[in-house]
Short mmCIF file of C-alpha atoms and ligand atoms in Angstrom, two decimals:
data_model
loop_
_atom_site.label_atom_id
_atom_site.label_comp_id
_atom_site.label_asym_id
_atom_site.label_seq_id
_atom_site.Cartn_x
_atom_site.Cartn_y
_atom_site.Cartn_z
CA MET G 1 170.45 64.24 90.20
CA ASN G 2 172.54 62.95 92.97
CA THR G 3 171.23 60.28 95.36
CA GLU G 4 170.58 61.02 99.10
CA LYS G 5 173.30 58.56 100.05
CA ASN G 6 176.04 60.51 98.50
CA PRO G 7 175.10 64.30 98.55
CA ILE G 8 177.53 66.87 96.89
CA SER G 9 178.49 69.82 99.07
CA ILE G 10 178.25 73.14 97.23
CA TYR G 11 180.29 76.11 98.16
CA MET G 12 179.26 79.58 96.62
CA ALA G 13 182.19 81.31 95.23
CA PRO G 14 182.90 84.85 96.26
CA LEU G 15 182.59 87.41 93.44
CA GLN G 16 183.15 90.88 94.37
CA GLU G 17 180.07 93.32 94.07
CA TYR G 18 177.90 90.22 93.25
CA THR G 19 177.79 87.91 96.09
CA ASP G 20 177.77 90.28 99.02
CA ALA G 21 175.55 89.89 102.33
CA VAL G 22 172.46 90.99 100.60
CA TYR G 23 172.80 88.31 97.96
CA ARG G 24 174.11 85.62 100.24
CA ASN G 25 171.34 85.97 102.85
CA ALA G 26 168.54 86.22 100.40
CA HIS G 27 169.80 83.13 98.49
CA PHE G 28 170.33 81.06 101.56
CA ARG G 29 166.68 81.78 102.72
CA LEU G 30 164.99 81.17 99.52
CA PHE G 31 166.84 78.72 97.55
CA GLY G 32 169.36 76.79 100.05
CA GLY G 33 171.44 74.00 98.92
CA VAL G 34 174.55 75.90 99.46
CA ASN G 35 176.82 74.45 102.30
CA LYS G 36 179.22 77.43 102.64
CA TYR G 37 179.13 80.95 101.20
CA PHE G 38 182.51 82.72 100.78
CA ALA G 39 182.67 86.49 101.09
CA PRO G 40 184.52 88.59 98.55
CA TYR G 41 188.08 89.51 99.65
CA LEU G 42 189.03 91.91 102.17
CA VAL G 43 192.21 93.78 101.56
CA LEU G 44 194.19 96.58 103.31
CA GLN G 45 194.11 100.03 101.87
CA ASN G 46 197.25 102.37 101.61
CA ASP G 47 196.24 103.73 105.24
CA GLY G 48 196.20 100.30 106.65
CA SER G 49 192.35 100.28 106.97
CA VAL G 50 189.88 97.82 105.32
CA LYS G 51 187.29 99.40 102.87
CA LYS G 52 184.20 100.19 104.80
CA SER G 53 181.94 98.49 102.41
CA THR G 54 183.84 95.08 102.41
CA TRP G 55 184.06 95.13 106.20
CA ARG G 56 180.46 95.77 106.77
CA ASP G 57 179.88 92.88 104.48
CA ILE G 58 181.18 90.34 107.03
CA LEU G 59 179.80 91.87 110.14
CA PRO G 60 177.63 89.32 111.81
CA GLU G 61 174.73 91.63 112.21
CA ASN G 62 174.62 92.03 108.47
CA ASN G 63 174.72 88.37 107.85
CA PRO G 64 171.62 87.26 109.92
CA ASN G 65 170.65 84.10 107.97
CA VAL G 66 173.97 82.62 107.20
CA LEU G 67 177.62 83.58 108.27
CA PRO G 68 180.01 83.49 105.27
CA VAL G 69 183.64 82.39 105.34
CA PRO G 70 185.56 85.73 105.07
CA GLN G 71 188.50 85.84 102.57
CA ILE G 72 191.50 87.90 102.67
CA LEU G 73 194.04 89.13 100.09
CA ALA G 74 197.47 89.45 101.71
CA GLY G 75 200.85 89.56 100.06
CA THR G 76 202.82 89.66 103.26
CA SER G 77 202.88 88.09 106.71
CA ASN G 78 201.97 91.61 108.32
CA GLU G 79 199.03 92.03 105.99
CA PHE G 80 197.93 88.51 106.72
CA ALA G 81 198.16 88.92 110.46
CA THR G 82 196.41 92.25 110.52
CA LEU G 83 193.47 91.10 108.38
CA ALA G 84 193.24 87.64 110.22
CA ASN G 85 193.40 89.33 113.63
CA LYS G 86 190.55 91.71 112.71
CA ILE G 87 188.39 88.79 111.38
CA HIS G 88 189.15 86.63 114.44
CA GLU G 89 187.95 89.69 116.70
CA LEU G 90 184.65 89.42 114.98
CA GLY G 91 184.28 85.88 116.00
CA TYR G 92 185.12 84.08 112.98
CA ARG G 93 187.41 80.88 113.36
CA GLU G 94 187.47 80.01 109.51
CA MET G 95 188.93 82.20 106.75
CA ASN G 96 190.21 81.73 103.24
CA TRP G 97 193.24 83.15 101.70
CA ASN G 98 192.96 84.22 98.02
CA LEU G 99 195.87 83.20 95.95
CA GLY G 100 193.69 83.50 92.69
CA CYS G 101 192.91 87.15 92.08
CA PRO G 102 194.20 87.66 88.57
CA TYR G 103 194.02 91.52 88.13
CA PRO G 104 197.22 93.47 87.65
CA MET G 105 196.31 95.96 90.21
CA VAL G 106 196.40 93.23 92.84
CA THR G 107 199.22 91.08 91.35
CA ARG G 108 201.58 93.96 91.03
CA ARG G 109 201.58 94.25 94.70
CA GLY G 110 202.44 90.59 95.09
CA ARG G 111 198.91 89.80 96.25
CA GLY G 112 196.34 87.09 94.84
CA SER G 113 197.89 85.24 91.98
CA GLY G 114 200.97 87.48 92.18
CA LEU G 115 202.14 85.22 94.81
CA LEU G 116 201.94 82.05 92.65
CA PRO G 117 205.38 82.33 91.09
CA HIS G 118 206.86 82.76 94.57
CA PRO G 119 206.19 79.68 96.70
CA GLY G 120 209.07 80.77 99.12
CA ARG G 121 206.91 83.64 99.99
CA ILE G 122 203.77 81.68 100.48
CA ARG G 123 205.83 79.56 102.76
CA GLU G 124 206.95 82.49 104.93
CA ILE G 125 203.38 83.84 105.16
CA LEU G 126 202.13 80.38 106.30
CA ASP G 127 204.90 80.14 108.64
CA LYS G 128 203.78 83.05 110.64
CA ALA G 129 199.98 82.54 109.87
CA PHE G 130 199.99 79.32 111.72
CA THR G 131 201.31 81.06 114.90
CA LEU G 132 198.16 83.05 114.99
CA PRO G 133 195.48 81.84 117.40
CA GLU G 134 192.56 79.30 116.39
CA ILE G 135 192.91 79.67 112.70
CA ASN G 136 191.23 77.33 110.27
CA LEU G 137 192.62 78.39 107.06
CA SER G 138 191.45 77.36 103.53
CA VAL G 139 193.28 78.53 100.32
CA LYS G 140 191.76 79.44 97.03
CA LEU G 141 193.98 79.54 94.12
CA ARG G 142 194.33 79.47 90.36
CA ALA G 143 196.81 77.25 88.37
CA GLY G 144 199.41 79.94 88.07
CA GLN G 145 199.94 83.56 87.20
CA GLU G 146 201.88 83.19 83.92
CA SER G 147 202.17 79.32 83.58
CA LYS G 148 200.53 76.10 84.94
CA ASP G 149 203.98 74.94 86.00
CA GLU G 150 203.69 77.19 88.92
CA LEU G 151 200.88 75.10 90.49
CA PHE G 152 202.88 72.07 91.65
CA PRO G 153 205.57 73.82 93.76
CA VAL G 154 202.80 75.79 95.35
CA LEU G 155 200.88 72.70 96.23
CA GLU G 156 204.07 71.14 97.72
CA VAL G 157 204.22 74.12 100.17
CA LEU G 158 200.64 73.88 101.15
CA ASN G 159 201.11 70.21 101.84
CA ASP G 160 203.49 71.23 104.67
CA PHE G 161 200.89 73.23 106.44
CA PRO G 162 197.62 72.25 108.20
CA VAL G 163 195.19 74.10 105.70
CA THR G 164 191.83 72.69 106.06
CA GLU G 165 190.89 72.63 102.25
CA ILE G 166 192.23 73.95 98.92
CA ILE G 167 189.86 75.24 96.41
CA LEU G 168 191.55 75.15 92.72
CA HIS G 169 190.27 77.24 89.81
CA PRO G 170 192.45 75.65 87.11
CA ARG G 171 193.01 78.67 84.91
CA ILE G 172 196.18 80.81 84.96
CA ALA G 173 195.61 84.42 85.82
CA LYS G 174 196.77 85.77 82.57
CA ASP G 175 193.79 84.01 80.85
CA LEU G 176 191.27 85.73 83.13
CA TYR G 177 188.17 83.70 82.11
CA LYS G 178 189.14 82.94 78.58
CA GLY G 179 189.14 79.27 77.38
CA GLU G 180 187.98 76.54 79.50
CA ALA G 181 189.04 75.55 83.05
CA ASP G 182 191.52 72.90 82.93
CA ARG G 183 189.85 69.83 84.41
CA LYS G 184 192.70 67.37 83.58
CA LEU G 185 195.07 69.70 85.51
CA PHE G 186 192.68 69.42 88.59
CA ALA G 187 192.84 65.64 88.35
CA GLU G 188 196.78 65.74 88.28
CA ALA G 189 196.71 68.18 91.14
CA LYS G 190 194.45 65.89 93.22
CA GLU G 191 197.20 63.25 92.92
CA ILE G 192 199.80 65.33 94.82
CA CYS G 193 197.56 67.45 97.09
CA GLN G 194 197.45 65.94 100.57
CA HIS G 195 194.42 68.17 101.45
CA PRO G 196 190.89 68.02 100.32
CA LEU G 197 191.05 69.64 96.96
CA ILE G 198 187.79 71.26 95.79
CA TYR G 199 187.12 72.01 92.15
CA ASN G 200 185.87 75.44 90.86
CA GLY G 201 185.24 76.64 87.46
CA ASP G 202 182.38 76.66 84.70
CA ILE G 203 180.03 74.43 86.45
CA THR G 204 176.66 75.54 85.24
CA THR G 205 174.38 72.40 85.05
CA ALA G 206 173.47 69.74 87.56
CA ASP G 207 174.28 67.05 85.04
CA ASP G 208 177.89 68.44 84.72
CA ALA G 209 178.36 68.74 88.48
CA THR G 210 177.00 65.01 89.06
CA ASN G 211 179.17 63.57 86.10
CA PHE G 212 182.15 65.34 87.15
CA THR G 213 182.09 64.68 90.82
CA GLU G 214 181.53 61.08 89.98
CA GLN G 215 184.36 60.83 87.66
CA GLU G 216 186.81 62.66 90.02
CA ASN G 217 185.51 60.81 92.94
CA ILE G 218 184.99 64.34 94.88
CA SER G 219 182.15 65.29 97.10
CA THR G 220 182.66 69.22 97.10
CA ILE G 221 182.62 71.61 94.37
CA MET G 222 182.67 75.42 94.28
CA ILE G 223 180.10 77.39 92.05
CA GLY G 224 180.09 81.10 91.30
CA ARG G 225 178.49 82.33 88.01
CA GLY G 226 176.49 79.04 87.59
CA ILE G 227 174.54 79.98 90.77
CA LEU G 228 174.16 83.58 90.00
CA GLN G 229 172.70 82.50 86.51
CA ASN G 230 170.40 79.82 88.03
CA PRO G 231 169.91 80.26 91.85
CA PHE G 232 168.25 76.90 92.13
CA LEU G 233 171.52 75.20 90.71
CA ALA G 234 172.79 74.10 94.08
CA GLY G 235 169.30 72.61 95.16
CA GLU G 236 169.06 70.99 91.88
CA ILE G 237 172.56 69.41 92.26
CA ASN G 238 172.12 68.00 95.78
CA GLY G 239 168.44 67.52 95.55
CA THR G 240 167.67 69.64 98.54
CA SER G 241 165.03 71.71 96.63
CA VAL G 242 163.27 71.14 93.42
CA PRO G 243 160.40 73.65 93.02
CA ASP G 244 157.76 73.27 90.27
CA PRO G 245 157.67 76.14 87.60
CA LYS G 246 155.04 78.12 89.38
CA GLU G 247 156.99 77.98 92.66
CA LYS G 248 160.23 78.93 90.80
CA ASN G 249 158.57 81.89 89.31
CA GLN G 250 157.36 83.04 92.89
CA LEU G 251 160.77 82.46 94.38
CA LEU G 252 162.59 84.42 91.76
CA ARG G 253 160.12 87.39 92.19
CA GLU G 254 160.73 87.09 96.11
CA PHE G 255 164.55 87.04 95.53
CA HIS G 256 164.47 89.99 93.44
CA ALA G 257 162.05 92.07 95.66
CA GLU G 258 164.40 91.18 98.75
CA VAL G 259 167.61 92.13 96.92
CA TYR G 260 166.19 95.30 95.57
CA SER G 261 164.66 96.54 98.92
CA ALA G 262 167.85 95.71 100.82
CA TYR G 263 169.86 97.75 98.46
CA ALA G 264 167.25 100.62 98.73
CA GLU G 265 167.94 100.47 102.43
CA ARG G 266 171.82 100.44 102.20
CA LEU G 267 172.55 102.48 99.10
CA ASN G 268 172.15 106.17 98.60
CA GLY G 269 169.57 107.01 95.86
CA PHE G 270 168.17 105.25 92.73
CA SER G 271 171.39 105.54 90.60
CA HIS G 272 173.52 103.62 93.06
CA GLN G 273 170.79 101.10 93.60
CA HIS G 274 170.30 100.82 89.81
CA MET G 275 174.03 100.06 89.28
CA ARG G 276 174.02 97.39 91.63
CA MET G 277 170.77 95.78 90.28
CA ILE G 278 172.24 95.92 86.72
CA LYS G 279 175.10 93.75 88.05
CA PHE G 280 172.37 91.53 89.67
CA TRP G 281 170.43 91.44 86.48
CA SER G 282 173.55 90.67 84.33
CA TYR G 283 173.21 86.95 85.64
CA PHE G 284 169.59 86.93 86.77
CA SER G 285 168.12 87.72 83.45
CA GLU G 286 169.34 84.21 82.31
CA ASN G 287 166.25 82.87 84.24
CA PHE G 288 163.94 84.58 81.66
CA PRO G 289 162.59 83.21 78.49
CA GLU G 290 164.16 86.45 76.74
CA PRO G 291 167.01 87.39 78.71
CA ARG G 292 168.34 90.23 76.68
CA LYS G 293 165.14 91.93 76.45
CA ALA G 294 164.61 91.77 80.16
CA MET G 295 168.22 93.06 80.66
CA LYS G 296 167.58 95.88 78.24
CA LYS G 297 164.52 97.33 79.80
CA VAL G 298 165.99 97.11 83.32
CA LYS G 299 169.01 98.91 82.27
CA LYS G 300 167.35 101.64 80.62
CA ALA G 301 165.25 102.57 83.60
CA THR G 302 165.98 106.17 84.92
CA SER G 303 163.63 106.22 88.06
CA ASP G 304 162.17 103.77 90.67
CA ALA G 305 158.85 103.80 88.77
CA LYS G 306 160.51 103.07 85.41
CA TYR G 307 162.49 100.20 86.95
CA ASP G 308 159.39 98.58 88.59
CA ALA G 309 157.69 98.75 85.19
CA ALA G 310 160.51 97.14 83.54
CA VAL G 311 160.82 94.41 86.14
CA GLY G 312 156.88 93.88 85.93
CA GLU G 313 157.41 93.55 82.07
CA ALA G 314 160.29 90.90 82.64
CA PHE G 315 158.20 88.66 84.88
CA ARG G 316 155.32 88.80 82.48
CA GLN G 317 157.57 86.77 80.02
CA PHE G 318 156.68 83.96 82.16
CA GLU G 319 152.98 84.32 81.51
CA TRP G 320 153.29 84.19 77.51
C1 LIG K 1 183.17 89.87 88.93
C2 LIG K 1 184.13 88.74 89.64
C3 LIG K 1 184.54 88.83 90.88
C4 LIG K 1 185.32 87.91 91.70
N1 LIG K 1 185.75 88.17 92.83
C5 LIG K 1 186.42 87.24 93.55
C6 LIG K 1 186.78 87.35 94.93
O1 LIG K 1 186.49 88.47 95.61
N2 LIG K 1 187.66 86.42 95.46
C7 LIG K 1 187.93 85.38 94.91
O2 LIG K 1 188.45 84.42 95.39
N3 LIG K 1 187.30 85.03 93.65
C8 LIG K 1 186.70 85.90 92.91
N4 LIG K 1 186.22 85.58 91.72
C9 LIG K 1 186.50 84.33 91.13
C10 LIG K 1 185.35 83.36 91.40
O3 LIG K 1 185.17 83.19 92.84
C11 LIG K 1 185.50 82.11 90.74
O4 LIG K 1 186.68 81.43 91.13
C12 LIG K 1 185.28 82.12 89.26
O5 LIG K 1 184.14 83.00 88.82
C13 LIG K 1 185.24 80.94 88.59
O6 LIG K 1 184.14 80.09 89.16
P1 LIG K 1 182.71 79.93 88.21
O7 LIG K 1 183.09 79.58 86.83
O8 LIG K 1 182.01 78.88 89.04
O9 LIG K 1 182.18 81.40 88.23
C14 LIG K 1 185.48 86.82 90.93
C15 LIG K 1 185.07 86.47 89.74
C16 LIG K 1 184.37 87.44 88.99
C17 LIG K 1 183.86 87.10 87.61
#
């Protein structure tokens, strides 16, 4: 556990369809420990609009407990300006640019990690971006699209602009989530990066977070799947909340109930709600003594009543 004198700041990573407003606001209220929540990316559709569900996700009225940092996926300065202006109009003064998304659907259009082999384009976009009003911009990136050699020219470009911070997930896009995040590469990047460099990738325990931040002499990390699997993780790392097993069980129940009822309000019908909850359980089930068993029952439920019964049974695992 980290001492109070030197707390670690934790950023919650954006995961499309997992860390939405429902999830973030419930997590903040019940578990805390996270200093900033990043919203999954907004992107322009072919008709120039933003998909309704992702737009609703960042509306301040849908984020009553904690405002996220909105993230944009933009491959040209026009796309960047359109999205940045829309977000600015909502009152946000901080946003994040996604240079990491690895999926071909995105990279083929020169967005996300598709920009990493083109530092010149990144420079052009940033040249225009910093003429926009009141923009506090951070960047989240992978180590490259095809090769880790792409990282250093991009960091050199970013050094020339007043970005607030850079979050590095040190894997190349081609590898998706295979293998291990390259922590040595992060250490090398820190040597040349003139902005605060934040590490992201594969942190799932408080010990790992503490050891790594000490070793690298950094004070901020971003965590995604580790928090989805263990919503207490941020609190465990920075010592803000350490509940006993009974309290933990109660918090997990409340968390589930809050997320489930929020989806019931927002989504149309059990099957949509169920699909969303299956995503939630794909990580949440890791909190249970028998994760697979819990997941299997929840997945099979075909009605509200059957889902409730499956959830009841999963929580009874704690009583054995
Ligand atoms: C299903 C899924 C959706 C994701 N969506 C986004 C996204 O919208 N924006 C983004 O910057 N990263 C996204 N990511 C990447 C995560 O933010 C994060 O960088 C990655 O999971 C590594 O961190 P972790 O090992 O702590 O989970 C996504 C990852 C997954 C698995």
